Coordinates of N, CA and C in Angstrom, one line a residue:
X127 N 85.1 83.7 100.7 CA 86.5 83.8 100.3 C 86.8 82.4 99.6
X128 N 87.3 82.5 98.4 CA 87.7 81.3 97.7 C 89.2 81.1 97.8
X129 N 89.5 79.8 98.2 CA 90.9 79.4 98.2 C 91.2 78.5 97.0
X130 N 91.8 79.1 96.0 CA 92.0 78.4 94.7 C 93.0 77.2 94.9
X131 N 92.8 76.2 94.1 CA 93.6 75.0 94.2 C 94.6 74.9 93.1
X132 N 94.6 75.8 92.1 CA 95.6 75.8 91.0 C 95.7 77.1 90.4
X133 N 96.7 77.3 89.6 CA 96.9 78.5 88.8 C 95.8 78.6 87.7
X134 N 95.3 77.5 87.2 CA 94.3 77.5 86.2 C 93.0 78.0 86.8
X135 N 92.7 77.7 88.1 CA 91.5 78.2 88.7 C 91.6 79.7 89.0
X136 N 92.8 80.1 89.4 CA 93.0 81.6 89.6 C 92.9 82.3 88.2
X137 N 93.4 81.8 87.2 CA 93.3 82.4 85.8 C 91.9 82.4 85.4
X138 N 91.1 81.4 85.7 CA 89.7 81.4 85.3 C 89.0 82.7 85.9
X139 N 89.2 82.9 87.2 CA 88.5 84.0 87.9 C 89.0 85.3 87.4
X140 N 90.3 85.4 87.2 CA 90.9 86.7 86.7 C 90.4 87.0 85.3
X141 N 90.2 86.0 84.5 CA 89.7 86.3 83.1 C 88.2 86.5 82.9
X142 N 87.4 85.9 83.9 CA 86.0 85.9 83.7 C 85.2 86.7 84.7
X143 N 85.8 87.1 85.8 CA 85.0 87.6 87.0 C 85.6 88.9 87.4
X144 N 84.8 89.7 88.1 CA 85.4 90.8 88.9 C 86.0 90.2 90.2
X145 N 87.3 90.3 90.3 CA 88.0 89.5 91.3 C 88.9 90.4 92.2
X146 N 88.9 90.1 93.4 CA 89.9 90.7 94.3 C 90.9 89.6 94.7
X147 N 92.2 89.8 94.3 CA 93.2 88.8 94.7 C 93.8 89.3 96.0
X148 N 93.6 88.5 97.0 CA 94.2 88.7 98.4 C 95.4 87.9 98.6
X149 N 96.6 88.5 98.5 CA 97.8 87.8 98.7 C 98.2 87.8 100.2
X150 N 98.4 86.6 100.7 CA 98.6 86.4 102.2 C 99.6 85.3 102.5
X151 N 99.9 85.1 103.7 CA 100.7 83.9 104.2 C 100.3 83.7 105.6
X152 N 100.4 82.4 106.0 CA 100.1 82.0 107.4 C 101.0 82.7 108.4
X153 N 102.3 82.9 108.0 CA 103.3 83.4 109.0 C 103.2 85.0 109.1
X154 N 102.4 85.6 108.3 CA 102.3 87.1 108.2 C 101.4 87.6 109.3
X155 N 102.0 88.3 110.2 CA 101.2 88.8 111.3 C 100.1 89.8 110.9
X156 N 100.5 90.7 109.9 CA 99.5 91.6 109.4 C 98.4 90.9 108.7
X157 N 98.7 89.8 108.0 CA 97.6 89.0 107.3 C 96.7 88.4 108.4
X158 N 97.3 87.8 109.4 CA 96.5 87.2 110.5 C 95.6 88.3 111.1
X159 N 96.1 89.5 111.3 CA 95.3 90.6 111.9 C 94.1 90.9 111.1
X160 N 94.1 90.9 109.8 CA 93.0 91.3 108.9 C 92.0 90.2 108.6
X161 N 92.5 89.0 108.7 CA 91.6 87.8 108.3 C 90.3 87.8 109.0
X162 N 90.2 88.1 110.3 CA 88.8 88.0 110.9 C 87.8 89.0 110.4
X163 N 88.3 90.1 109.7 CA 87.4 91.1 109.2 C 87.0 90.8 107.7
X164 N 87.7 89.8 107.1 CA 87.4 89.6 105.7 C 86.0 89.1 105.4
X165 N 85.4 88.2 106.2 CA 84.0 87.8 105.9 C 83.0 89.0 105.8
X166 N 83.2 90.0 106.7 CA 82.3 91.2 106.6 C 82.6 92.0 105.3
X167 N 83.9 92.1 105.0 CA 84.3 92.8 103.8 C 83.7 92.1 102.5
X168 N 83.9 90.8 102.5 CA 83.4 90.0 101.3 C 81.9 90.2 101.2
X169 N 81.2 90.1 102.3 CA 79.7 90.3 102.3 C 79.3 91.7 101.8
X170 N 80.1 92.7 102.1 CA 79.8 94.1 101.7 C 80.0 94.3 100.2
X171 N 80.8 93.5 99.6 CA 81.1 93.7 98.2 C 80.8 92.4 97.4
X172 N 79.5 92.1 97.2 CA 79.1 90.8 96.6 C 79.4 90.8 95.1
X173 N 79.7 91.9 94.5 CA 79.9 91.9 93.0 C 81.3 91.4 92.7
X174 N 82.1 91.2 93.7 CA 83.5 90.7 93.5 C 83.6 89.2 94.0
X175 N 84.4 88.4 93.4 CA 84.9 87.2 93.9 C 86.2 87.4 94.6
X176 N 86.3 87.0 95.8 CA 87.6 87.2 96.6 C 88.4 85.9 96.6
X177 N 89.6 86.0 96.1 CA 90.5 84.8 96.1 C 91.6 85.0 97.1
X178 N 91.8 84.1 98.0 CA 92.9 84.1 99.0 C 94.0 83.3 98.4
X179 N 95.1 84.0 98.1 CA 96.2 83.4 97.4 C 97.4 83.4 98.4
X180 N 97.9 82.1 98.6 CA 99.0 82.0 99.5 C 100.3 82.4 98.8
X181 N 101.0 83.4 99.4 CA 102.2 84.0 98.8 C 103.2 82.9 98.6
X182 N 103.4 82.0 99.5 CA 104.5 81.0 99.4 C 104.2 80.0 98.3
X183 N 102.9 79.6 98.2 CA 102.5 78.6 97.3 C 102.5 79.1 95.8
X184 N 102.2 80.4 95.7 CA 102.2 81.0 94.4 C 103.1 82.2 94.2
X185 N 104.4 82.0 94.6 CA 105.4 83.0 94.6 C 105.6 83.6 93.1
X186 N 105.5 82.7 92.1 CA 105.7 83.2 90.7 C 104.5 84.2 90.4
X187 N 103.3 83.9 90.8 CA 102.2 84.8 90.6 C 102.4 86.1 91.3
X188 N 103.0 86.1 92.5 CA 103.3 87.3 93.2 C 104.2 88.2 92.4
X189 N 105.3 87.5 91.8 CA 106.2 88.3 91.0 C 105.6 88.8 89.8
X190 N 104.7 88.0 89.2 CA 104.0 88.4 87.9 C 103.2 89.7 88.2
X191 N 102.5 89.7 89.4 CA 101.6 90.9 89.7 C 102.4 91.9 90.5
X192 N 103.7 91.8 90.6 CA 104.5 92.8 91.4 C 104.0 93.0 92.8
X193 N 103.8 91.9 93.5 CA 103.4 91.9 94.9 C 104.7 91.6 95.7
X194 N 105.1 92.6 96.4 CA 106.4 92.5 97.2 C 106.1 92.6 98.7
X195 N 104.9 93.0 99.1 CA 104.5 93.1 100.5 C 103.1 92.5 100.7
X196 N 102.9 91.9 101.8 CA 101.6 91.3 102.1 C 101.2 91.8 103.5
X197 N 99.9 91.8 103.7 CA 98.8 91.5 102.8 C 98.6 92.5 101.7
X198 N 98.2 92.0 100.5 CA 98.0 92.9 99.4 C 96.7 92.5 98.7
X199 N 96.1 93.5 98.1 CA 94.8 93.3 97.4 C 94.9 93.9 96.0
X200 N 94.6 93.1 95.0 CA 94.6 93.6 93.6 C 93.2 93.3 93.0
X201 N 92.6 94.3 92.5 CA 91.3 94.2 91.8 C 91.4 94.0 90.3
X202 N 90.7 93.0 89.8 CA 90.8 92.6 88.4 C 89.4 92.5 87.8
X203 N 89.2 93.0 86.6 CA 87.9 92.8 85.9 C 88.2 92.4 84.5
X204 N 87.7 91.3 84.1 CA 87.9 90.7 82.7 C 89.4 90.7 82.3
X205 N 90.2 90.2 83.2 CA 91.6 90.1 82.9 C 92.5 91.3 83.1
X206 N 91.9 92.4 83.4 CA 92.7 93.7 83.5 C 92.6 94.2 85.0
X207 N 93.8 94.6 85.4 CA 93.9 95.2 86.8 C 93.1 96.6 86.7
X208 N 92.2 96.7 87.8 CA 91.5 98.0 87.9 C 91.8 98.7 89.2
X209 N 92.7 98.1 90.0 CA 93.1 98.8 91.2 C 93.9 97.9 92.1
X210 N 94.7 98.6 92.9 CA 95.5 97.8 93.9 C 95.8 98.5 95.2
X211 N 95.8 97.7 96.2 CA 96.1 98.2 97.5 C 97.3 97.3 98.0
X212 N 98.5 97.7 97.7 CA 99.7 96.9 97.8 C 100.7 97.7 98.6
X213 N 101.1 97.1 99.7 CA 102.2 97.7 100.5 C 102.7 96.7 101.5
X214 N 103.7 97.0 102.2 CA 104.2 96.1 103.3 C 103.5 96.4 104.6
X215 N 102.7 97.5 104.6 CA 102.1 97.9 105.9 C 100.8 97.2 106.3
X216 N 100.6 97.1 107.6 CA 99.3 96.6 108.1 C 98.1 97.4 107.5
X217 N 97.1 96.7 107.2 CA 95.9 97.3 106.6 C 94.7 97.1 107.6
X218 N 93.9 98.1 107.7 CA 92.7 98.0 108.5 C 91.5 97.7 107.7
X219 N 90.4 97.3 108.4 CA 89.2 97.0 107.6 C 88.7 98.2 106.9
X220 N 88.8 99.4 107.6 CA 88.3 100.6 107.0 C 89.1 101.0 105.7
X221 N 90.4 100.8 105.8 CA 91.3 101.1 104.6 C 90.9 100.2 103.4
X222 N 90.7 98.9 103.7 CA 90.4 98.0 102.6 C 89.0 98.3 102.1
X223 N 88.0 98.6 102.9 CA 86.7 99.0 102.5 C 86.7 100.2 101.6
X224 N 87.5 101.2 102.1 CA 87.6 102.5 101.3 C 88.2 102.2 99.9
X225 N 89.2 101.4 99.9 CA 89.9 101.0 98.6 C 88.8 100.4 97.7
X226 N 88.1 99.4 98.2 CA 87.1 98.7 97.4 C 86.0 99.6 96.9
X227 N 85.6 100.6 97.7 CA 84.6 101.6 97.2 C 85.0 102.4 96.1
X228 N 86.3 102.5 95.8 CA 86.8 103.3 94.7 C 86.8 102.6 93.4
X229 N 86.5 101.3 93.4 CA 86.5 100.5 92.2 C 85.2 100.6 91.4

């Protein structure tokens, strides 16, 4: 899991890699629930770069990507969205894995 340090770094991954944008926040109980499962998920999908994006630090980016609930996952390839798993509901490891398998 990559924790980007700037919008420029995020833009680099979005434009050049198959990337999963994981929008989260420390205060989000559903985000805290899923985080222990993320290393396994990341290992299962090595073709993607996983970016953990703090919703509070990058609120403008959340608005740009129409992320209104967290945790949320958006898949991007060469700068274009190829899928999203976005809602305000808690997500399970199985649901996230199933979403990623559809990409």
